[in-house]
Amino acid sequence: MTSSAERLNPLHLLAAFGTGGLLTLMVYFNGELGRYGNALFSSWAAHGTGTIAAAILLALLWRRRPAIAAGKPRAPLWAYLGGLSGGATVMLTSTAVNTPLALAGTLALGLAGQVVFSLAADRWGLFGLPRRKLSLRDAGALALIIAGSALIILFGMGGAA
C-alpha cells in the first residue's frame, strides 16, 4: 500500500509522457542538423539555442529572483556535469539516428541504456540517491525493454528502403 503522499499524480505521468515526445522531436531535429552538418554542429546548435532561451527566461524572471532562490541549498558541483553528458548525448544520437538504427532504434537503445544506468544508480546509491535493492520486477522490466528494443531494431527495418 502506498500513502497518499506516495500516490502517482496523473499530471506527473502526463508530463513524463510529454517529455518522451519532446525527446523524440529533439533527437529527430538534432539528427537532421547532424545530417546536414555534423554531430558537433548539431550539439552546438542545440545547446546554443537552449542557452539563448534560458537567458531570455532568466531575464524575464530576474525580478522574482529572491523568491525563487529563497531557502534552496546550492547544487553540488558534480550536478553541473549534466551539460557534458547532454552534449555527448546530442552528438551520439545525431550520429546514430542517421544510421540504419533510425529514430526508433536510437530511442529504443537509449531507453534501454537509461534503464540500465538508473537501476545501477538505485542499486549503488550513485549521486546521493538512496540505495535500493533491485527486485525481480526490475529485472523483468529490463528484459522486456531489451526485447522490445531488439524487435524494433532487428525486425523494424522491413519497411526501410
Short mmCIF file of C-alpha atoms in Angstrom, two decimals:
data_model
loop_
_atom_site.label_atom_id
_atom_site.label_comp_id
_atom_site.label_asym_id
_atom_site.label_seq_id
_atom_site.Cartn_x
_atom_site.Cartn_y
_atom_site.Cartn_z
CA MET A 1 0.00 0.00 0.00
CA THR A 2 1.19 3.50 -0.74
CA SER A 3 0.32 6.54 1.30
CA SER A 4 -1.48 9.48 -0.25
CA ALA A 5 1.86 11.34 -0.46
CA GLU A 6 3.35 8.47 -2.50
CA ARG A 7 0.48 8.09 -4.99
CA LEU A 8 1.15 8.93 -8.59
CA ASN A 9 -0.21 12.24 -9.76
CA PRO A 10 -1.80 11.94 -13.22
CA LEU A 11 -0.28 15.29 -14.21
CA HIS A 12 3.19 13.94 -13.41
CA LEU A 13 2.51 10.92 -15.61
CA LEU A 14 1.30 13.18 -18.42
CA ALA A 15 4.38 15.41 -18.02
CA ALA A 16 6.69 12.38 -18.21
CA PHE A 17 4.87 11.09 -21.30
CA GLY A 18 5.07 14.53 -22.92
CA THR A 19 8.78 14.64 -22.15
CA GLY A 20 9.21 11.43 -24.13
CA GLY A 21 7.52 13.06 -27.11
CA LEU A 22 9.71 16.15 -26.81
CA LEU A 23 12.80 13.94 -26.54
CA THR A 24 11.80 12.23 -29.77
CA LEU A 25 11.42 15.58 -31.53
CA MET A 26 14.78 16.74 -30.15
CA VAL A 27 16.57 13.62 -31.38
CA TYR A 28 14.96 13.96 -34.81
CA PHE A 29 15.79 17.67 -35.14
CA ASN A 30 19.37 17.11 -33.95
CA GLY A 31 19.69 14.20 -36.36
CA GLU A 32 18.66 16.48 -39.23
CA LEU A 33 21.25 19.05 -38.15
CA GLY A 34 23.82 16.25 -37.95
CA ARG A 35 22.91 15.04 -41.44
CA TYR A 36 23.44 18.47 -42.99
CA GLY A 37 26.40 19.40 -40.82
CA ASN A 38 27.97 17.01 -38.34
CA ALA A 39 27.39 15.77 -34.80
CA LEU A 40 29.41 18.57 -33.22
CA PHE A 41 27.46 21.20 -35.14
CA SER A 42 24.13 19.70 -34.04
CA SER A 43 25.27 19.73 -30.40
CA TRP A 44 26.47 23.34 -30.59
CA ALA A 45 23.25 24.43 -32.32
CA ALA A 46 21.04 22.67 -29.76
CA HIS A 47 22.93 23.96 -26.76
CA GLY A 48 23.34 27.44 -28.22
CA THR A 49 19.60 27.67 -28.82
CA GLY A 50 18.96 26.37 -25.30
CA THR A 51 21.37 28.90 -23.81
CA ILE A 52 19.63 31.76 -25.60
CA ALA A 53 16.20 30.51 -24.46
CA ALA A 54 17.44 30.12 -20.87
CA ALA A 55 18.97 33.61 -20.89
CA ILE A 56 15.67 35.10 -22.07
CA LEU A 57 13.74 33.18 -19.41
CA LEU A 58 16.19 34.26 -16.69
CA ALA A 59 15.89 37.88 -17.81
CA LEU A 60 12.10 37.66 -17.58
CA LEU A 61 12.24 36.05 -14.13
CA TRP A 62 15.05 38.23 -12.75
CA ARG A 63 12.67 40.38 -10.68
CA ARG A 64 11.40 37.25 -8.89
CA ARG A 65 14.95 36.02 -8.21
CA PRO A 66 14.88 36.29 -4.38
CA ALA A 67 11.54 34.46 -4.20
CA ILE A 68 12.76 31.66 -6.47
CA ALA A 69 16.07 31.05 -4.68
CA ALA A 70 14.86 31.53 -1.09
CA GLY A 71 15.58 28.55 1.13
CA LYS A 72 17.08 26.36 -1.57
CA PRO A 73 20.51 24.80 -0.98
CA ARG A 74 23.23 25.11 -3.60
CA ALA A 75 23.60 22.26 -6.07
CA PRO A 76 26.72 20.08 -5.68
CA LEU A 77 29.45 20.81 -8.22
CA TRP A 78 29.04 17.43 -9.94
CA ALA A 79 25.44 18.39 -10.84
CA TYR A 80 26.81 20.83 -13.40
CA LEU A 81 28.26 17.94 -15.39
CA GLY A 82 24.81 17.42 -16.91
CA GLY A 83 25.85 19.77 -19.70
CA LEU A 84 28.72 17.46 -20.64
CA SER A 85 26.50 14.39 -20.75
CA GLY A 86 23.87 16.39 -22.63
CA GLY A 87 26.38 17.46 -25.26
CA ALA A 88 27.63 13.90 -25.65
CA THR A 89 24.05 12.64 -25.88
CA VAL A 90 23.20 15.07 -28.67
CA MET A 91 26.33 14.15 -30.64
CA LEU A 92 25.81 10.39 -30.23
CA THR A 93 22.10 10.45 -31.06
CA SER A 94 22.70 12.78 -34.02
CA THR A 95 25.09 10.20 -35.37
CA ALA A 96 23.03 7.10 -34.55
CA VAL A 97 19.73 8.41 -35.93
CA ASN A 98 21.36 8.76 -39.36
CA THR A 99 22.33 5.07 -39.46
CA PRO A 100 20.16 2.02 -40.15
CA LEU A 101 19.06 2.24 -36.47
CA ALA A 102 16.96 5.26 -37.49
CA LEU A 103 14.93 7.23 -34.95
CA ALA A 104 13.06 4.31 -33.34
CA GLY A 105 16.15 2.13 -32.89
CA THR A 106 18.17 5.01 -31.48
CA LEU A 107 15.46 5.85 -28.96
CA ALA A 108 14.87 2.19 -28.06
CA LEU A 109 18.55 1.62 -27.27
CA GLY A 110 18.68 4.97 -25.49
CA LEU A 111 15.79 3.92 -23.27
CA ALA A 112 17.50 0.60 -22.52
CA GLY A 113 20.69 2.46 -21.58
CA GLN A 114 18.75 4.84 -19.33
CA VAL A 115 17.08 1.97 -17.51
CA VAL A 116 20.34 0.05 -17.04
CA PHE A 117 22.10 3.13 -15.66
CA SER A 118 19.17 4.11 -13.42
CA LEU A 119 18.98 0.60 -11.95
CA ALA A 120 22.72 0.76 -11.24
CA ALA A 121 22.28 4.21 -9.65
CA ASP A 122 19.47 2.85 -7.46
CA ARG A 123 21.41 -0.26 -6.52
CA TRP A 124 24.63 1.50 -5.51
CA GLY A 125 23.15 4.83 -4.40
CA LEU A 126 25.04 6.85 -7.00
CA PHE A 127 24.86 10.65 -6.87
CA GLY A 128 23.38 10.65 -3.38
CA LEU A 129 20.33 8.55 -4.28
CA PRO A 130 19.05 6.21 -1.59
CA ARG A 131 20.25 2.66 -2.11
CA ARG A 132 17.51 0.33 -3.25
CA LYS A 133 17.61 -3.41 -3.57
CA LEU A 134 16.62 -4.40 -7.09
CA SER A 135 13.69 -6.74 -7.46
CA LEU A 136 12.62 -9.42 -9.88
CA ARG A 137 10.16 -6.85 -11.26
CA ASP A 138 13.11 -4.59 -12.17
CA ALA A 139 14.84 -7.45 -13.99
CA GLY A 140 11.61 -8.33 -15.81
CA ALA A 141 11.05 -4.73 -16.90
CA LEU A 142 14.64 -4.51 -18.15
CA ALA A 143 14.27 -7.78 -20.06
CA LEU A 144 11.06 -6.54 -21.73
CA ILE A 145 12.69 -3.23 -22.70
CA ILE A 146 15.71 -5.00 -24.19
CA ALA A 147 13.45 -7.47 -26.01
CA GLY A 148 11.34 -4.60 -27.37
CA SER A 149 14.48 -2.79 -28.48
CA ALA A 150 15.67 -5.92 -30.27
CA LEU A 151 12.29 -6.26 -32.05
CA ILE A 152 12.41 -2.64 -33.20
CA ILE A 153 15.99 -2.91 -34.42
CA LEU A 154 16.03 -6.40 -35.91
CA PHE A 155 12.53 -6.56 -37.37
CA GLY A 156 11.52 -2.92 -37.68
CA MET A 157 13.71 -2.27 -40.70
CA GLY A 158 11.46 -4.22 -43.08
CA GLY A 159 9.89 -1.02 -44.45
CA ALA A 160 13.22 0.75 -44.93
CA ALA A 161 14.32 1.40 -48.48
#
